[in-house]
XYZ file of C-alpha atoms in Angstrom:
447
model
C 60.417 -36.884 -8.480
C 62.724 -35.714 -11.314
C 65.505 -33.369 -10.272
C 65.555 -29.970 -11.950
C 69.095 -29.335 -13.187
C 69.837 -26.023 -14.891
C 73.655 -26.062 -14.910
C 76.216 -28.699 -15.899
C 79.804 -29.017 -17.094
C 80.799 -31.503 -19.778
C 83.740 -32.210 -22.085
C 83.055 -32.330 -25.798
C 85.422 -33.529 -28.509
C 85.127 -33.484 -32.284
C 86.334 -36.384 -34.388
C 89.916 -36.526 -35.641
C 90.398 -36.451 -39.398
C 91.673 -39.689 -40.930
C 95.272 -39.798 -42.159
C 96.087 -39.807 -45.849
C 97.508 -43.076 -47.154
C 100.874 -43.780 -48.794
C 100.780 -46.485 -51.457
C 101.768 -47.152 -55.080
C 99.777 -49.031 -57.653
C 101.290 -52.020 -59.362
C 99.435 -52.648 -62.595
C 100.377 -54.219 -65.867
C 101.048 -51.736 -68.670
C 101.365 -48.836 -66.173
C 104.941 -47.653 -66.394
C 106.605 -47.368 -62.990
C 103.229 -47.584 -61.251
C 102.218 -44.447 -59.432
C 101.005 -43.074 -56.122
C 97.446 -44.126 -55.285
C 97.128 -43.404 -51.574
C 93.588 -42.244 -50.747
C 92.469 -39.368 -48.538
C 91.409 -39.711 -44.931
C 87.794 -39.191 -43.914
C 86.559 -36.081 -42.116
C 86.035 -36.335 -38.373
C 82.534 -35.983 -36.962
C 81.149 -32.641 -35.750
C 79.726 -31.990 -32.284
C 76.247 -30.558 -32.805
C 73.829 -29.241 -30.178
C 70.132 -29.510 -31.028
C 67.044 -28.207 -29.240
C 64.607 -30.919 -28.144
C 61.171 -29.563 -27.245
C 60.548 -32.613 -25.053
C 63.375 -31.763 -22.639
C 63.075 -29.081 -19.951
C 66.084 -29.789 -17.741
C 69.813 -30.552 -18.011
C 69.482 -33.635 -15.820
C 71.067 -35.860 -18.492
C 74.332 -33.939 -18.006
C 74.186 -33.717 -14.214
C 77.196 -35.982 -13.705
C 79.316 -34.436 -16.456
C 81.113 -36.835 -18.761
C 82.865 -36.701 -22.111
C 80.936 -36.548 -25.370
C 82.990 -37.506 -28.398
C 82.215 -37.541 -32.115
C 83.525 -40.360 -34.294
C 86.979 -40.132 -35.899
C 87.355 -40.215 -39.663
C 88.877 -43.392 -41.076
C 92.308 -43.373 -42.672
C 92.620 -43.424 -46.452
C 93.552 -46.625 -48.206
C 95.279 -47.858 -51.342
C 93.712 -47.626 -54.815
C 92.631 -44.055 -54.049
C 90.058 -45.287 -51.536
C 88.696 -42.447 -49.408
C 88.382 -43.096 -45.695
C 84.852 -43.072 -44.262
C 83.773 -39.824 -42.634
C 83.191 -39.975 -38.895
C 79.599 -39.752 -37.636
C 78.487 -36.464 -36.096
C 77.544 -36.389 -32.420
C 74.100 -34.863 -31.748
C 73.638 -33.545 -28.201
C 70.019 -32.710 -27.366
C 69.319 -29.882 -24.922
C 66.239 -27.928 -23.812
C 65.387 -24.625 -25.449
C 67.054 -21.751 -23.642
C 70.348 -23.572 -23.013
C 73.374 -21.287 -23.177
C 76.673 -23.003 -24.019
C 79.769 -21.318 -22.562
C 83.503 -22.004 -22.616
C 84.399 -22.821 -19.011
C 87.742 -21.027 -18.663
C 86.577 -17.679 -20.023
C 82.855 -17.872 -19.277
C 82.164 -16.564 -22.792
C 79.099 -17.619 -24.780
C 79.599 -20.087 -27.635
C 75.931 -20.492 -28.540
C 72.489 -19.693 -27.184
C 69.963 -22.365 -28.112
C 67.032 -19.977 -28.181
C 64.739 -18.305 -30.678
C 65.482 -19.429 -34.231
C 68.712 -21.151 -33.208
C 67.512 -24.747 -33.009
C 70.802 -26.376 -34.018
C 74.432 -25.293 -33.769
C 77.728 -26.908 -34.779
C 79.919 -26.226 -31.747
C 83.039 -28.182 -32.753
C 83.881 -29.105 -36.332
C 85.556 -32.409 -37.030
C 89.121 -32.492 -38.296
C 89.681 -32.432 -42.037
C 90.964 -35.675 -43.525
C 94.559 -35.715 -44.739
C 95.485 -35.949 -48.403
C 96.885 -39.234 -49.662
C 100.177 -39.303 -51.533
C 98.345 -39.351 -54.875
C 97.986 -35.552 -54.494
C 101.736 -34.890 -54.323
C 102.879 -36.441 -57.558
C 104.477 -34.023 -60.035
C 106.457 -34.384 -63.230
C 109.661 -34.196 -61.212
C 108.463 -36.080 -58.112
C 106.594 -39.108 -59.381
C 106.828 -41.226 -56.240
C 106.085 -39.039 -53.192
C 106.598 -41.003 -49.991
C 104.571 -38.750 -47.773
C 100.913 -38.129 -47.108
C 99.105 -35.607 -44.973
C 97.891 -36.543 -41.489
C 94.307 -35.715 -40.599
C 93.565 -32.632 -38.541
C 93.465 -33.370 -34.818
C 90.301 -33.455 -32.767
C 89.289 -30.386 -30.771
C 88.451 -30.864 -27.107
C 86.632 -28.289 -25.036
C 85.108 -28.088 -21.576
C 81.778 -26.307 -21.772
C 79.283 -25.046 -19.233
C 75.618 -25.594 -20.024
C 73.269 -23.099 -18.406
C 69.522 -23.290 -18.823
C 67.966 -19.829 -18.777
C 64.205 -20.142 -18.992
C 62.468 -18.183 -21.730
C 59.665 -16.091 -20.224
C 58.280 -12.610 -20.800
C 57.771 -11.868 -17.114
C 59.729 -12.894 -14.021
C 58.285 -13.086 -10.512
C 60.874 -12.078 -7.914
C 60.701 -11.585 -4.195
C 61.580 -13.105 -0.845
C 60.441 -16.649 -0.029
C 56.872 -17.095 1.138
C 55.522 -13.792 -0.196
C 52.943 -15.512 -2.382
C 54.697 -15.876 -5.747
C 53.745 -19.523 -6.266
C 50.133 -18.832 -5.313
C 50.114 -15.842 -7.660
C 51.358 -18.013 -10.541
C 48.755 -20.690 -9.848
C 45.962 -18.091 -9.880
C 46.918 -16.353 -13.124
C 48.126 -19.246 -15.290
C 47.911 -22.950 -16.020
C 50.953 -23.709 -13.839
C 50.562 -26.007 -10.838
C 53.422 -25.154 -8.480
C 53.839 -26.738 -5.083
C 52.531 -24.329 -2.456
C 53.207 -24.454 1.288
C 53.786 -22.054 4.134
C 57.527 -22.400 4.548
C 60.665 -21.061 2.899
C 62.091 -22.312 -0.385
C 59.094 -24.407 -1.396
C 59.986 -23.550 -5.010
C 63.134 -25.494 -5.855
C 63.017 -24.836 -9.596
C 61.675 -22.072 -11.865
C 58.034 -22.631 -12.738
C 56.542 -21.415 -16.025
C 52.926 -20.500 -16.625
C 51.033 -19.080 -19.606
C 48.710 -16.144 -18.906
C 45.733 -15.885 -21.274
C 43.765 -12.617 -21.348
C 40.547 -11.667 -23.124
C 41.123 -8.964 -25.750
C 44.777 -8.554 -24.742
C 48.145 -10.090 -25.420
C 48.981 -13.154 -23.347
C 52.454 -13.851 -21.964
C 54.641 -16.376 -20.177
C 55.465 -15.903 -16.485
C 58.369 -17.533 -14.642
C 58.306 -17.903 -10.872
C 61.946 -17.471 -9.843
C 62.717 -19.277 -6.553
C 62.753 -16.949 -3.545
C 65.816 -14.802 -2.989
C 67.444 -13.771 0.256
C 70.053 -11.148 1.006
C 73.446 -12.312 -0.220
C 71.927 -14.448 -2.969
C 74.126 -12.830 -5.629
C 77.148 -13.920 -3.578
C 75.932 -17.488 -3.282
C 73.748 -17.403 -0.161
C 70.567 -19.484 0.023
C 68.973 -21.230 -2.920
C 67.884 -18.204 -4.919
C 71.323 -17.477 -6.344
C 71.149 -20.736 -8.295
C 68.250 -19.308 -10.302
C 69.187 -15.670 -10.812
C 70.271 -16.515 -14.356
C 66.644 -17.170 -15.291
C 65.757 -13.501 -14.796
C 68.162 -12.391 -17.524
C 65.815 -13.263 -20.402
C 62.659 -11.721 -18.933
C 61.509 -8.339 -20.224
C 59.388 -7.261 -17.251
C 59.638 -8.130 -13.562
C 56.834 -8.387 -11.057
C 58.265 -7.774 -7.606
C 55.963 -9.554 -5.157
C 56.223 -8.181 -1.628
C 54.419 -9.075 1.603
C 52.664 -5.756 2.286
C 51.093 -7.144 5.463
C 54.463 -8.071 7.012
C 53.021 -11.428 8.068
C 56.507 -12.682 8.957
C 57.663 -9.503 10.602
C 59.685 -8.179 7.646
C 59.473 -4.610 6.445
C 58.159 -4.454 2.835
C 60.366 -1.458 1.982
C 63.488 -3.226 3.201
C 62.488 -6.326 1.239
C 62.109 -4.379 -2.013
C 65.478 -2.658 -1.592
C 67.231 -5.893 -0.597
C 65.953 -7.794 -3.640
C 66.817 -4.932 -6.012
C 70.337 -4.858 -4.580
C 70.731 -8.593 -5.206
C 69.582 -8.167 -8.805
C 71.977 -5.254 -9.301
C 74.909 -7.158 -7.796
C 74.243 -10.115 -10.065
C 73.753 -8.125 -13.275
C 73.195 -4.374 -13.310
C 71.334 -4.602 -16.632
C 68.515 -6.497 -14.929
C 67.580 -3.457 -12.849
C 66.992 -1.498 -16.063
C 64.075 -3.740 -16.997
C 60.550 -2.421 -16.362
C 59.407 -3.435 -12.894
C 55.983 -3.637 -11.273
C 55.374 -4.076 -7.543
C 52.613 -6.403 -6.390
C 51.950 -5.367 -2.787
C 50.501 -8.736 -1.831
C 48.555 -10.185 1.115
C 46.543 -7.023 1.688
C 43.670 -9.263 2.835
C 45.797 -9.858 5.968
C 45.730 -6.137 6.833
C 42.971 -4.408 8.816
C 40.760 -2.416 6.446
C 41.896 0.877 7.937
C 45.570 0.129 7.286
C 45.365 -1.185 3.716
C 45.120 2.166 1.979
C 47.792 3.720 4.197
C 50.431 1.012 3.567
C 49.771 0.888 -0.187
C 49.948 4.676 -0.466
C 53.326 4.743 1.307
C 54.710 2.208 -1.165
C 53.294 4.182 -4.111
C 54.678 7.459 -2.820
C 58.179 5.988 -2.749
C 58.281 3.930 -5.951
C 55.812 5.349 -8.479
C 57.842 8.596 -8.842
C 60.680 6.252 -9.936
C 58.480 4.836 -12.694
C 57.537 1.642 -10.827
C 53.777 0.976 -10.875
C 52.358 -0.412 -7.600
C 49.314 -2.683 -7.386
C 47.546 -3.760 -4.222
C 46.935 -7.507 -4.601
C 45.563 -10.483 -2.775
C 46.043 -13.955 -4.212
C 43.397 -15.171 -1.755
C 40.579 -12.850 -2.859
C 41.863 -12.030 -6.344
C 41.907 -8.301 -5.628
C 44.065 -6.276 -8.033
C 45.258 -9.339 -10.006
C 43.422 -8.641 -13.276
C 44.422 -4.961 -13.287
C 48.068 -5.952 -12.845
C 47.945 -8.549 -15.651
C 46.399 -6.162 -18.178
C 48.970 -3.531 -17.250
C 51.796 -6.043 -17.830
C 50.300 -6.968 -21.207
C 50.225 -3.286 -22.183
C 53.875 -2.794 -21.130
C 54.988 -5.843 -23.133
C 53.159 -4.542 -26.213
C 54.922 -1.199 -25.905
C 58.329 -2.830 -25.485
C 57.691 -5.062 -28.511
C 61.104 -6.679 -28.286
C 62.094 -10.243 -28.900
C 63.272 -12.262 -25.885
C 66.944 -11.872 -25.066
C 69.266 -14.121 -27.092
C 72.911 -13.968 -26.048
C 75.466 -13.153 -28.733
C 78.381 -15.466 -29.488
C 81.577 -14.351 -27.731
C 83.808 -17.416 -28.018
C 84.739 -19.085 -31.311
C 86.188 -22.612 -30.923
C 87.474 -22.665 -34.511
C 89.618 -19.585 -33.894
C 91.024 -21.136 -30.741
C 91.854 -24.387 -32.524
C 93.374 -22.615 -35.507
C 95.536 -20.391 -33.290
C 96.798 -23.390 -31.334
C 97.434 -25.304 -34.549
C 99.390 -22.500 -36.192
C 101.372 -21.327 -33.169
C 105.093 -22.029 -33.015
C 108.019 -20.998 -30.852
C 111.572 -20.159 -31.908
C 114.182 -20.141 -29.140
C 117.943 -20.423 -28.722
C 119.353 -23.203 -26.512
C 122.690 -21.823 -25.187
C 123.779 -25.153 -23.693
C 123.414 -27.080 -26.948
C 124.163 -23.985 -29.046
C 121.176 -24.767 -31.182
C 118.041 -22.940 -32.303
C 114.901 -24.841 -31.335
C 111.664 -24.546 -33.331
C 108.472 -26.213 -32.059
C 104.720 -26.083 -32.661
C 101.779 -28.350 -33.613
C 101.769 -27.302 -37.256
C 105.495 -27.928 -37.568
C 105.217 -31.333 -35.940
C 102.442 -32.337 -38.343
C 104.415 -31.075 -41.344
C 107.414 -33.169 -40.328
C 105.079 -36.161 -40.121
C 104.204 -36.067 -43.796
C 107.398 -34.676 -45.373
C 110.196 -36.947 -46.524
C 113.175 -34.887 -45.382
C 115.665 -37.470 -46.605
C 115.045 -36.406 -50.193
C 116.276 -33.249 -51.837
C 112.810 -32.337 -53.087
C 111.271 -33.074 -49.705
C 113.728 -30.753 -48.015
C 113.066 -28.058 -50.603
C 109.376 -28.318 -49.711
C 110.376 -28.035 -46.042
C 112.425 -24.876 -46.719
C 109.481 -23.267 -48.498
C 107.201 -24.152 -45.595
C 109.530 -22.372 -43.142
C 109.718 -19.296 -45.340
C 105.951 -19.111 -45.942
C 105.165 -19.415 -42.240
C 107.665 -16.801 -41.058
C 109.934 -19.270 -39.269
C 113.042 -18.144 -41.138
C 112.251 -14.523 -40.253
C 111.976 -15.433 -36.574
C 115.312 -17.254 -36.702
C 116.973 -14.173 -38.180
C 115.499 -12.004 -35.433
C 117.529 -14.162 -33.030
C 120.621 -13.365 -35.140
C 121.103 -16.858 -36.534
C 124.152 -17.254 -38.770
C 124.622 -19.482 -41.777
C 125.899 -22.851 -40.646
C 124.187 -22.660 -37.224
C 122.188 -25.710 -36.175
C 118.379 -25.725 -36.037
C 116.523 -28.500 -34.181
C 112.896 -29.514 -34.690
C 111.488 -32.505 -32.832
C 114.675 -34.534 -33.110
C 115.490 -33.450 -36.654
C 118.523 -31.123 -36.978
C 119.952 -29.264 -39.957
C 122.373 -26.453 -40.709
C 120.831 -23.107 -41.550
C 121.334 -21.589 -45.016
C 118.872 -18.848 -45.870
C 118.944 -18.992 -49.648
C 119.940 -22.615 -50.190
C 117.670 -24.814 -52.260
C 118.934 -27.790 -50.332
C 121.037 -28.336 -47.264
C 124.492 -29.919 -47.480
C 124.409 -33.475 -46.252
C 123.640 -37.019 -47.228
C 120.281 -36.369 -48.890
C 119.433 -38.472 -51.928
C 116.815 -38.230 -54.611
C 113.887 -40.656 -54.183
C 113.993 -43.487 -56.606
C 110.944 -43.848 -58.766
C 109.036 -47.027 -58.162
């Protein structure tokens, strides 16, 4: 029997952009040749797509790493590197994608959102053909491709239903669902027979139909992880109305009032917004009560909860008593609400995270070496494609530091002209307004 899996953690990674190429053409009748290094290809995106044929996250049960294809490097003769292939990850409708560390929502694959680009592939780097100018005709640097982005995400399947059935185990929820819809849940007289949410479609004559989800039975402490029910509390979040099924006959010795309060407390502890949803009580199993006690028990429940706006129906899944009245009432409530199912808003933006990490840098003073140390991903990449051994290359480097606020940060640390600055093994003396830095730097020879 297939295992129902509604939560999984996986690693996803976009494709790295291909590096730009450094090369020079050698052609007859072309004076001095010229740079012809091509651009790198774009890395593949990581895309999540809804597949109507999937209803569980079982494919991701054991985790794993899902990686898009890297872009190819550029080549000579202005050849552009091939773009990396996108990675399509298929998930069931209702899957919520969250960033693991923060728990924030990246995307909700529900409603009209059938496809979402979660991680964008790295941009390909420019080849050296882009850096030729009238004064720098033979640039010996090219741009590296943007790095891949890696992210650990949590996939949570939250079923999409109008109505949720909640209640303690063995109160008759599965039987109720089988009587009112096309669902065929497993039914037996012991706890936790429902090991996964069951969905059923209710069709009514001359009234609006709706989808019902049987949420596996809760117990006290479920919101804190007790029992099996806590694994499925997330499925209640999308529902718009709740039917609270309670054993009015106390066939297992439990008090129906205590059961109602206990379940409501678990819902409140999990997510207080759930308790604000319209709720209906199905006082079930009244066929198990002596005729003289039925009216008395039901009236006690109504006296306590109907003043709070909670409608109470006396029901029996065995005889069918009260079922139709309850269903038509639910249909009426849903029509009055007239809201679309809950779709969770995006809270976490991977592109912002990647951009912040890419642009971040640190400026510190090393008292032992008596040097100022500057580090950061963007700086390291810039050093990778800048020819610092040329005067023009170093001028480009100086402009980069000024544009990115690095020189301002150095001055905040009271750097003086002539002090040494170190960046990933490259050191130079600081001069704020110098076009070049004193030293053995030579102009590139044209090729």
